[in-house]
mmCIF file of N, CA and C in Angstrom:
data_model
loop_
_atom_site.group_PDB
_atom_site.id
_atom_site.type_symbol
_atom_site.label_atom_id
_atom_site.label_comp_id
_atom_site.label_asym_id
_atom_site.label_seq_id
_atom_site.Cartn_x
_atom_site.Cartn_y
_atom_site.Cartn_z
ATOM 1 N N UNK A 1 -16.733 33.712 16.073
ATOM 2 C CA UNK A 1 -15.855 32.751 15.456
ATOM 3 C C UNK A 1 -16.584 31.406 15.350
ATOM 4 N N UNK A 2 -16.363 30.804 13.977
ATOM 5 C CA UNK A 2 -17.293 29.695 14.285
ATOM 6 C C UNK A 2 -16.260 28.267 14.516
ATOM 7 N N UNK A 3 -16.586 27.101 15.119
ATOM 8 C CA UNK A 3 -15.649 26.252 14.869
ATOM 9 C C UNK A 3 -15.080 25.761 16.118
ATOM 10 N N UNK A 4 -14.776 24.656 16.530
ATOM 11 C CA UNK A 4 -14.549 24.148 17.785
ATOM 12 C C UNK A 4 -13.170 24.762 18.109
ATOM 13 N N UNK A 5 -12.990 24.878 19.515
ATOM 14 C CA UNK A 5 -11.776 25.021 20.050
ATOM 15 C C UNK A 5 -10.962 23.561 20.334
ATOM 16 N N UNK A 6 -9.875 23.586 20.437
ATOM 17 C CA UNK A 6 -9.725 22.016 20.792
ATOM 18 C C UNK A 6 -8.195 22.604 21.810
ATOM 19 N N UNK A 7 -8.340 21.736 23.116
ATOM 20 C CA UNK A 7 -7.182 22.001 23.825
ATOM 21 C C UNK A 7 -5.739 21.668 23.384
ATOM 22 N N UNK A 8 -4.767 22.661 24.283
ATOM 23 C CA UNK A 8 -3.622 22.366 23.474
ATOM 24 C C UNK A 8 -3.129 21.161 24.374
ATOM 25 N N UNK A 9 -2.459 20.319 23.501
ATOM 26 C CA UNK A 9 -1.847 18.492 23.528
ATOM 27 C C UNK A 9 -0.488 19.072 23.424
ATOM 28 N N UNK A 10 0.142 19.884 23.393
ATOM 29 C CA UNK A 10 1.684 19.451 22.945
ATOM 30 C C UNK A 10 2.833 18.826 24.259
ATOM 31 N N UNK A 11 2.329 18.632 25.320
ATOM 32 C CA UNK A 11 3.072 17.504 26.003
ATOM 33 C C UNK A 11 3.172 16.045 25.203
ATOM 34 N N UNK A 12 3.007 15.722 24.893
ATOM 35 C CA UNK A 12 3.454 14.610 24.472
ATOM 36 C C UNK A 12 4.304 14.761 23.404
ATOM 37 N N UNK A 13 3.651 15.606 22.110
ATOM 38 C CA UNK A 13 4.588 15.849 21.079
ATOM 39 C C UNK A 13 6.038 16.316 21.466
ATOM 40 N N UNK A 14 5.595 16.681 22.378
ATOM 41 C CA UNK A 14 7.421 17.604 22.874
ATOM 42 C C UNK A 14 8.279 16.905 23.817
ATOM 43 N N UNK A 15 8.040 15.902 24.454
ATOM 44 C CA UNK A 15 8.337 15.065 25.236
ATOM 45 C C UNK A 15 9.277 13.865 24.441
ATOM 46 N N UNK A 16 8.371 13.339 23.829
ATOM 47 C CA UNK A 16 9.053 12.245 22.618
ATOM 48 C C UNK A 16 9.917 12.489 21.492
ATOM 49 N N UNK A 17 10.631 11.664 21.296
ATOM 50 C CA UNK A 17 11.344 11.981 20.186
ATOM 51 C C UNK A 17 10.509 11.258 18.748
ATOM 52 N N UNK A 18 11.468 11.943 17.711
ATOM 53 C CA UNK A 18 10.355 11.869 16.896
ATOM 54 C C UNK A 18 11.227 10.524 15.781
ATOM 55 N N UNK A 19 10.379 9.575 15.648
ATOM 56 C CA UNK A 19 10.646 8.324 14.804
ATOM 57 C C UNK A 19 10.918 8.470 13.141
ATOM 58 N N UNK A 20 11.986 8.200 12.968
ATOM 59 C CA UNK A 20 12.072 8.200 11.242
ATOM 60 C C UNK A 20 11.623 6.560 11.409
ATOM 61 N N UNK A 21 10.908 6.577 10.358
ATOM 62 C CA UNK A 21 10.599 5.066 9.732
ATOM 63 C C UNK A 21 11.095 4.521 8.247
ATOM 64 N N UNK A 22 11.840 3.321 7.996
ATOM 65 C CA UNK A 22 12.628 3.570 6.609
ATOM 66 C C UNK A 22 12.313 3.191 5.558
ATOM 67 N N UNK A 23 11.992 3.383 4.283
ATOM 68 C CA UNK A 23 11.241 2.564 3.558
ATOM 69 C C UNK A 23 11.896 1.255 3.256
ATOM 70 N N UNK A 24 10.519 0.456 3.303
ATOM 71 C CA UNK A 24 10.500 -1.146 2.952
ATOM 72 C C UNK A 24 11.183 -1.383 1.821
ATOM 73 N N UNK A 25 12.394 -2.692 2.041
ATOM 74 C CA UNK A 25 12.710 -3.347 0.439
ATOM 75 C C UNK A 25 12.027 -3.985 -0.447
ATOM 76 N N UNK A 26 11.168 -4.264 0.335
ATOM 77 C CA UNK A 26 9.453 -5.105 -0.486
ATOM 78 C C UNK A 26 8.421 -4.407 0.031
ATOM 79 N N UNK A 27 7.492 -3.971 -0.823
ATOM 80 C CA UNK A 27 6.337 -3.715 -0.175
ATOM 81 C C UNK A 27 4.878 -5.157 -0.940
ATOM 82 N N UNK A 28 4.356 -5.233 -0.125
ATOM 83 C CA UNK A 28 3.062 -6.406 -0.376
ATOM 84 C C UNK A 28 1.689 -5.935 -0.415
ATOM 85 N N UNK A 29 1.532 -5.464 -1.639
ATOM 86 C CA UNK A 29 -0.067 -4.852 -2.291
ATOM 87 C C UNK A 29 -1.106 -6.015 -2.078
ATOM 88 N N UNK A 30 -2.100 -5.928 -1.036
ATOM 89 C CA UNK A 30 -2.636 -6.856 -1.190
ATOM 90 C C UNK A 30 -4.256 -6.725 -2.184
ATOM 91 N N UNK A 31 -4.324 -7.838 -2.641
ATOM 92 C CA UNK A 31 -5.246 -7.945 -3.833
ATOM 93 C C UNK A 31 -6.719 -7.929 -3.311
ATOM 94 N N UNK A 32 -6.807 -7.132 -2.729
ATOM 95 C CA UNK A 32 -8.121 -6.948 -1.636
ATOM 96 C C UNK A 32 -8.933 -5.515 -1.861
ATOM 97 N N UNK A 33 -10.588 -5.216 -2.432
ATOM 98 C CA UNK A 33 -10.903 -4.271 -2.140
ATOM 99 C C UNK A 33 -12.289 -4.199 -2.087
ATOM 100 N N UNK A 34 -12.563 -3.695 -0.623
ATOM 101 C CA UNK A 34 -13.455 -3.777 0.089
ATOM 102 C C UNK A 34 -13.709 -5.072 0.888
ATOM 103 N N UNK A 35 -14.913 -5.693 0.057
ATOM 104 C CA UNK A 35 -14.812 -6.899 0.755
ATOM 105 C C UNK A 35 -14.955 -7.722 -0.507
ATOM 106 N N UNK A 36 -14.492 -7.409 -1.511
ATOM 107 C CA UNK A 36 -13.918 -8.042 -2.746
ATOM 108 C C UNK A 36 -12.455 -8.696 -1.929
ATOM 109 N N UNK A 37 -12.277 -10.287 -2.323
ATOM 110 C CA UNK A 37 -11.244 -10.873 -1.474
ATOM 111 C C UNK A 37 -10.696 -11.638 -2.900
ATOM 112 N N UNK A 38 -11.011 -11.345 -3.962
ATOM 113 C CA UNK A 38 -10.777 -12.311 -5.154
ATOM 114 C C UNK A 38 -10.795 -10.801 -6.104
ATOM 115 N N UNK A 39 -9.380 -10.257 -6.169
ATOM 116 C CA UNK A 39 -9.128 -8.961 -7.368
ATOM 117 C C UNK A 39 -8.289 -9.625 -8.398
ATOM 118 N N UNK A 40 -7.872 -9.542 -9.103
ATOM 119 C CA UNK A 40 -6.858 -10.125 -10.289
ATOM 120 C C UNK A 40 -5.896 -9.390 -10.333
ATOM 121 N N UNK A 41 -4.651 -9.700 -10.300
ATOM 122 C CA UNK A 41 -2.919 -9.217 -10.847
ATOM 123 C C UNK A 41 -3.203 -9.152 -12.154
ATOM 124 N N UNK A 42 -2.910 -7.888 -12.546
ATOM 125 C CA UNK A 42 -2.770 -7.139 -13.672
ATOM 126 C C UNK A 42 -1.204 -7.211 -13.937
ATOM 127 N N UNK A 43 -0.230 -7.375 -13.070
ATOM 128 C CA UNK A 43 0.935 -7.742 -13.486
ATOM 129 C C UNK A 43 1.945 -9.392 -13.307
ATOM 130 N N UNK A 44 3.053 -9.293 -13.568
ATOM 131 C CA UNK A 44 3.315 -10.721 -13.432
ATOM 132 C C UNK A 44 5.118 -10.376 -13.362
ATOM 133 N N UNK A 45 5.241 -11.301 -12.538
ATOM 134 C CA UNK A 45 6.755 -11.323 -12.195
ATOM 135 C C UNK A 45 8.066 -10.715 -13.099
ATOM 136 N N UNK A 46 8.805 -10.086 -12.985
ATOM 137 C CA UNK A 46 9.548 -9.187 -13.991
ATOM 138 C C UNK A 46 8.654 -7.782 -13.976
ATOM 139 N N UNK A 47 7.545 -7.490 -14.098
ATOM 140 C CA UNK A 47 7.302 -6.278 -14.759
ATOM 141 C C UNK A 47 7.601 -5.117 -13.722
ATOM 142 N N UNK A 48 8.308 -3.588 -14.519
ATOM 143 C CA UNK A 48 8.176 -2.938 -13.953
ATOM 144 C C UNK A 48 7.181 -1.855 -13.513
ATOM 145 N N UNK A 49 7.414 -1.261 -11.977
ATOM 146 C CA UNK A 49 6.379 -0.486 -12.086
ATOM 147 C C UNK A 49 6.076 1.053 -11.607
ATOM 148 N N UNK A 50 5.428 1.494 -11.273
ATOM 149 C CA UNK A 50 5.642 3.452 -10.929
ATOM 150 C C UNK A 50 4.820 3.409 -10.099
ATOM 151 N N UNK A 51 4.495 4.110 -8.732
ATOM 152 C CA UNK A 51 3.878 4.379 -8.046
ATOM 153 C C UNK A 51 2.819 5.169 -8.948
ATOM 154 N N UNK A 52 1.468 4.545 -8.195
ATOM 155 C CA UNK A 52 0.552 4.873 -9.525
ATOM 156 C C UNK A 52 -0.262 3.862 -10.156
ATOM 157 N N UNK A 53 1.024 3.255 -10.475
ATOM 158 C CA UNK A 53 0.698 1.693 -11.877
ATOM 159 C C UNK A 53 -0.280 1.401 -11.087
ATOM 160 N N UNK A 54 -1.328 0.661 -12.144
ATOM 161 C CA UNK A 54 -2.298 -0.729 -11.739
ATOM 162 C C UNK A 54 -1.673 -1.662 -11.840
ATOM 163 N N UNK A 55 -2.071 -2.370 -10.467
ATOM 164 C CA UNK A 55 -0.989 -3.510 -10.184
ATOM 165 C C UNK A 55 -2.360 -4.541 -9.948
ATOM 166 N N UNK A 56 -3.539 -4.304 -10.142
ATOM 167 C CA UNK A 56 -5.059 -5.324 -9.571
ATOM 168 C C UNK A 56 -6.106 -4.391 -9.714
ATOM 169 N N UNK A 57 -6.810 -5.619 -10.365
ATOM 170 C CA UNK A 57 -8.252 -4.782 -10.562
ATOM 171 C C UNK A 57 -9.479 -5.768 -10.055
ATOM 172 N N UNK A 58 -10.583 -5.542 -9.318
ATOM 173 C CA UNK A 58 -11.519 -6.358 -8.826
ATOM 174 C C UNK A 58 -12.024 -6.645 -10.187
ATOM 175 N N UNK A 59 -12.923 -8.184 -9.585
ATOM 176 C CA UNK A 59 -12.850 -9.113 -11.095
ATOM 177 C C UNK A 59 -14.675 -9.000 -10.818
ATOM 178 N N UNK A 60 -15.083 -7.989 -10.575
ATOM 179 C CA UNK A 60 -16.986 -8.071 -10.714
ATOM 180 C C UNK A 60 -17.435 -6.933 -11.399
ATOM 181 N N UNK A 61 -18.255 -6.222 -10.959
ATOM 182 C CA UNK A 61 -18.994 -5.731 -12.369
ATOM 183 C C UNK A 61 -18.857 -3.802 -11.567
ATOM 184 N N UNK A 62 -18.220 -4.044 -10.511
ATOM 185 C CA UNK A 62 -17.543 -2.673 -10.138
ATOM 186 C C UNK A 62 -15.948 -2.735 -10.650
ATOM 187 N N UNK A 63 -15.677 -1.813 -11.497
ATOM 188 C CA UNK A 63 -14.761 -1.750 -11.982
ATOM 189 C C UNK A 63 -13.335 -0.616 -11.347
ATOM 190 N N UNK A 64 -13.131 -1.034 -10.156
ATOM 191 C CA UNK A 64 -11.868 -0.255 -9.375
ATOM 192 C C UNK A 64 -10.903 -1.045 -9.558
ATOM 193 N N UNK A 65 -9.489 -0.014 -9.793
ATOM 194 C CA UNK A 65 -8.375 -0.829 -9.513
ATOM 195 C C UNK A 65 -7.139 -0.537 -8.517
ATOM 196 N N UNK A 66 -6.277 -1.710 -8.230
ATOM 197 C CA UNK A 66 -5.623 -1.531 -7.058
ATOM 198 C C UNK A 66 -4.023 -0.896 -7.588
ATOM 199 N N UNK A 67 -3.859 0.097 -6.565
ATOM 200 C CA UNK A 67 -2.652 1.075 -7.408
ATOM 201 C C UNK A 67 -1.448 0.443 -6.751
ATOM 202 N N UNK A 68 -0.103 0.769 -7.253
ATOM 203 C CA UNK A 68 1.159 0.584 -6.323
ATOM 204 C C UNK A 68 1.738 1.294 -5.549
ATOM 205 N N UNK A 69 2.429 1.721 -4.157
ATOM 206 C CA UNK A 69 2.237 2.890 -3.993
ATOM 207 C C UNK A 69 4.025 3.051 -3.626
ATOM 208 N N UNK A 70 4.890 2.038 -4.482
ATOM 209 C CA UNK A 70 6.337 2.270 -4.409
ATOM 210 C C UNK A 70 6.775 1.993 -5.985
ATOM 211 N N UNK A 71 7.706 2.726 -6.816
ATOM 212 C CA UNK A 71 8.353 1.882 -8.111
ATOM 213 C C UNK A 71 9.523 0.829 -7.698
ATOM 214 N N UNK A 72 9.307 0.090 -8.403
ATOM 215 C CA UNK A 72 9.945 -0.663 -8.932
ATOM 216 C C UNK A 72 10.397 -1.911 -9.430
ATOM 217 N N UNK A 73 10.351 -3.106 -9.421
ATOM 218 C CA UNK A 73 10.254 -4.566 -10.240
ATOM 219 C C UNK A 73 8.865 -5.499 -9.404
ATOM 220 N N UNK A 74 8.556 -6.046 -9.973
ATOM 221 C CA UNK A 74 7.602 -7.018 -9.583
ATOM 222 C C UNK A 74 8.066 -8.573 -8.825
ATOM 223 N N UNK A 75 8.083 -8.918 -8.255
ATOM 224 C CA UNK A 75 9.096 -10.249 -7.591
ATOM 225 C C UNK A 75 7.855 -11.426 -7.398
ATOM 226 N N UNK A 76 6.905 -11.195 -7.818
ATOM 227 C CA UNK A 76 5.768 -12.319 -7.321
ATOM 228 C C UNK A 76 4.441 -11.969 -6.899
ATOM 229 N N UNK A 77 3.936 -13.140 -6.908
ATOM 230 C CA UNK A 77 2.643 -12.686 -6.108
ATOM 231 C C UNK A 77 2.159 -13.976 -4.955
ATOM 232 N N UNK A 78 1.956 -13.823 -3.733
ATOM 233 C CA UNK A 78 2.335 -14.481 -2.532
ATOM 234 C C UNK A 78 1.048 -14.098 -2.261
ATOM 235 N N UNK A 79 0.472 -15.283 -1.460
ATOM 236 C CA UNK A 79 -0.186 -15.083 -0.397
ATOM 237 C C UNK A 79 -0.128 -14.842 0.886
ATOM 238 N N UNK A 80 -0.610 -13.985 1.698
ATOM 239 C CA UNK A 80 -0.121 -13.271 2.879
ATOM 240 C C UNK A 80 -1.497 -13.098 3.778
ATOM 241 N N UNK A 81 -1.375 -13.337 5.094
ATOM 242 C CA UNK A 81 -2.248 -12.808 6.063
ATOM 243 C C UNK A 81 -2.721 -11.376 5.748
ATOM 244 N N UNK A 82 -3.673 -11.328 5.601
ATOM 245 C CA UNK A 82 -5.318 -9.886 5.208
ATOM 246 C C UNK A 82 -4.950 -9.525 7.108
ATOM 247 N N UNK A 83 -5.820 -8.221 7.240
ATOM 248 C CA UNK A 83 -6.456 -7.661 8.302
ATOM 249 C C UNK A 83 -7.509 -8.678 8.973
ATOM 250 N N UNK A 84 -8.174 -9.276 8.252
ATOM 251 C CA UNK A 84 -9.201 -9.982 8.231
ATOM 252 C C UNK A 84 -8.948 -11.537 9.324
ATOM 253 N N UNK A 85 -7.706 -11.463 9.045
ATOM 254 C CA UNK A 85 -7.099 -13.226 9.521
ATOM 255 C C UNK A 85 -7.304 -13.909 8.153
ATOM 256 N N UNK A 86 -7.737 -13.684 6.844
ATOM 257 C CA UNK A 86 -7.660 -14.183 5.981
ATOM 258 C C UNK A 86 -6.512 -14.447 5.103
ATOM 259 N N UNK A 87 -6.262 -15.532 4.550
ATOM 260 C CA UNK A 87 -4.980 -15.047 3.421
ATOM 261 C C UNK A 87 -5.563 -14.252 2.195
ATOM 262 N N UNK A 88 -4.753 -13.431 1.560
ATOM 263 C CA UNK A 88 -5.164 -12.985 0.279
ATOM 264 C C UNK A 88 -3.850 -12.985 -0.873
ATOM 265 N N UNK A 89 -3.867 -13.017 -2.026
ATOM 266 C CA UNK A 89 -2.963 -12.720 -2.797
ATOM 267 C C UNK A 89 -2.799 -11.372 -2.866
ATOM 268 N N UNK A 90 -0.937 -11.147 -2.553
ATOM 269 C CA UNK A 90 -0.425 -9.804 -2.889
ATOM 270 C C UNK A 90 0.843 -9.908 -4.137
ATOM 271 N N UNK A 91 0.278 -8.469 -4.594
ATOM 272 C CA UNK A 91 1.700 -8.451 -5.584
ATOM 273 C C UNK A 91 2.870 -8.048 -4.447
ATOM 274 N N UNK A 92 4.134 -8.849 -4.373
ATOM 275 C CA UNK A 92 5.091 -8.571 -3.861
ATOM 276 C C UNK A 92 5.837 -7.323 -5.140
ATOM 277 N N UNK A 93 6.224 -6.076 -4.368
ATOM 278 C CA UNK A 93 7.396 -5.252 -5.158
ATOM 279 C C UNK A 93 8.613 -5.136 -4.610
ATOM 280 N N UNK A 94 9.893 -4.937 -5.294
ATOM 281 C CA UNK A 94 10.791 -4.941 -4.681
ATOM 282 C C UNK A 94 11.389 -3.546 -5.000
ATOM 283 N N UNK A 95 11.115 -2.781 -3.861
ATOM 284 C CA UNK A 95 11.387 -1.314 -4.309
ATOM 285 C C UNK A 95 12.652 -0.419 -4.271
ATOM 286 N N UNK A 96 12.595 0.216 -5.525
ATOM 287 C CA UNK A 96 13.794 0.446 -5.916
ATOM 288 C C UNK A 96 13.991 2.055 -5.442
ATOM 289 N N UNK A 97 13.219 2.579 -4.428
ATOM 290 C CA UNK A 97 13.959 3.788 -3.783
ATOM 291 C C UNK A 97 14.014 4.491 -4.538
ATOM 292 N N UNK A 98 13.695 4.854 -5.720
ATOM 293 C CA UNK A 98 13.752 6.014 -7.070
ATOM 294 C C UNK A 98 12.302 6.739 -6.527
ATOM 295 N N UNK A 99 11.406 6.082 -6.349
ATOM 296 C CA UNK A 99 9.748 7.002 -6.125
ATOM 297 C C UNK A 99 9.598 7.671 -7.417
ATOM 298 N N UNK A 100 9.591 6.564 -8.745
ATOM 299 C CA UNK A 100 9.054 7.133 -10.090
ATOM 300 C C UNK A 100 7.777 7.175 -9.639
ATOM 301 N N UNK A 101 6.794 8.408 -10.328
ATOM 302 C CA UNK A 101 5.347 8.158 -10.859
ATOM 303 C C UNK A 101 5.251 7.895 -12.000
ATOM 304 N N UNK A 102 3.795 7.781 -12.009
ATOM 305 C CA UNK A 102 3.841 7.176 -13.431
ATOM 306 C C UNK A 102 2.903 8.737 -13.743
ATOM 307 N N UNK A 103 3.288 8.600 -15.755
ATOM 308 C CA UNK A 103 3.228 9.693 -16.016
ATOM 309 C C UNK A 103 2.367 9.903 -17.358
#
């Protein structure tokens, strides 16, 4: 047989109860990728959107863009504390619990 064995863990799994987590009324895309800290909003307040949509695209000569990963209206774009301790601009969404893709 090839392939590691790995011991069995299920004390803990079975011990704990298990957490529902609920989805966010806003979620905050931040305009960040990699160590690109300056991406551009491809959208603007009002617009709607689909999990999916390009919501930011880095503004250099690598051409990736930043997806949304909830539908629904656009409410702004805010600056917000990064991982980093940095601020960055995020598209704020205000999600509408449908989970359209885009199609």
């Amino acid at each position: 047989m090839v392939g590691i064995k790995l011991p069995k863990m299920k004390k803990m799994s079975i011990k704990n109860k298990i957490i529902e987590f609920k989805k966010p009324e806003f979620v905050y895309i931040p305009l960040v990728n990699h160590t690109n800290l300056n991406c551009d909003a491809l959208v603007k307040k009002g617009d709607l959107v689909y999990k999916g949509s390009v919501v930011g695209m880095r503004n250099d000569h690598f051409n990736i863009s930043i997806h949304a990963s909830v539908s629904g209206k656009v409410v702004g774009i805010e600056n917000k504390l990064y991982l980093n301790g940095n601020e960055v601009k995020c598209v704020v969404i205000e999600n509408d619990f449908k989970e359209k893709i885009i199609g």
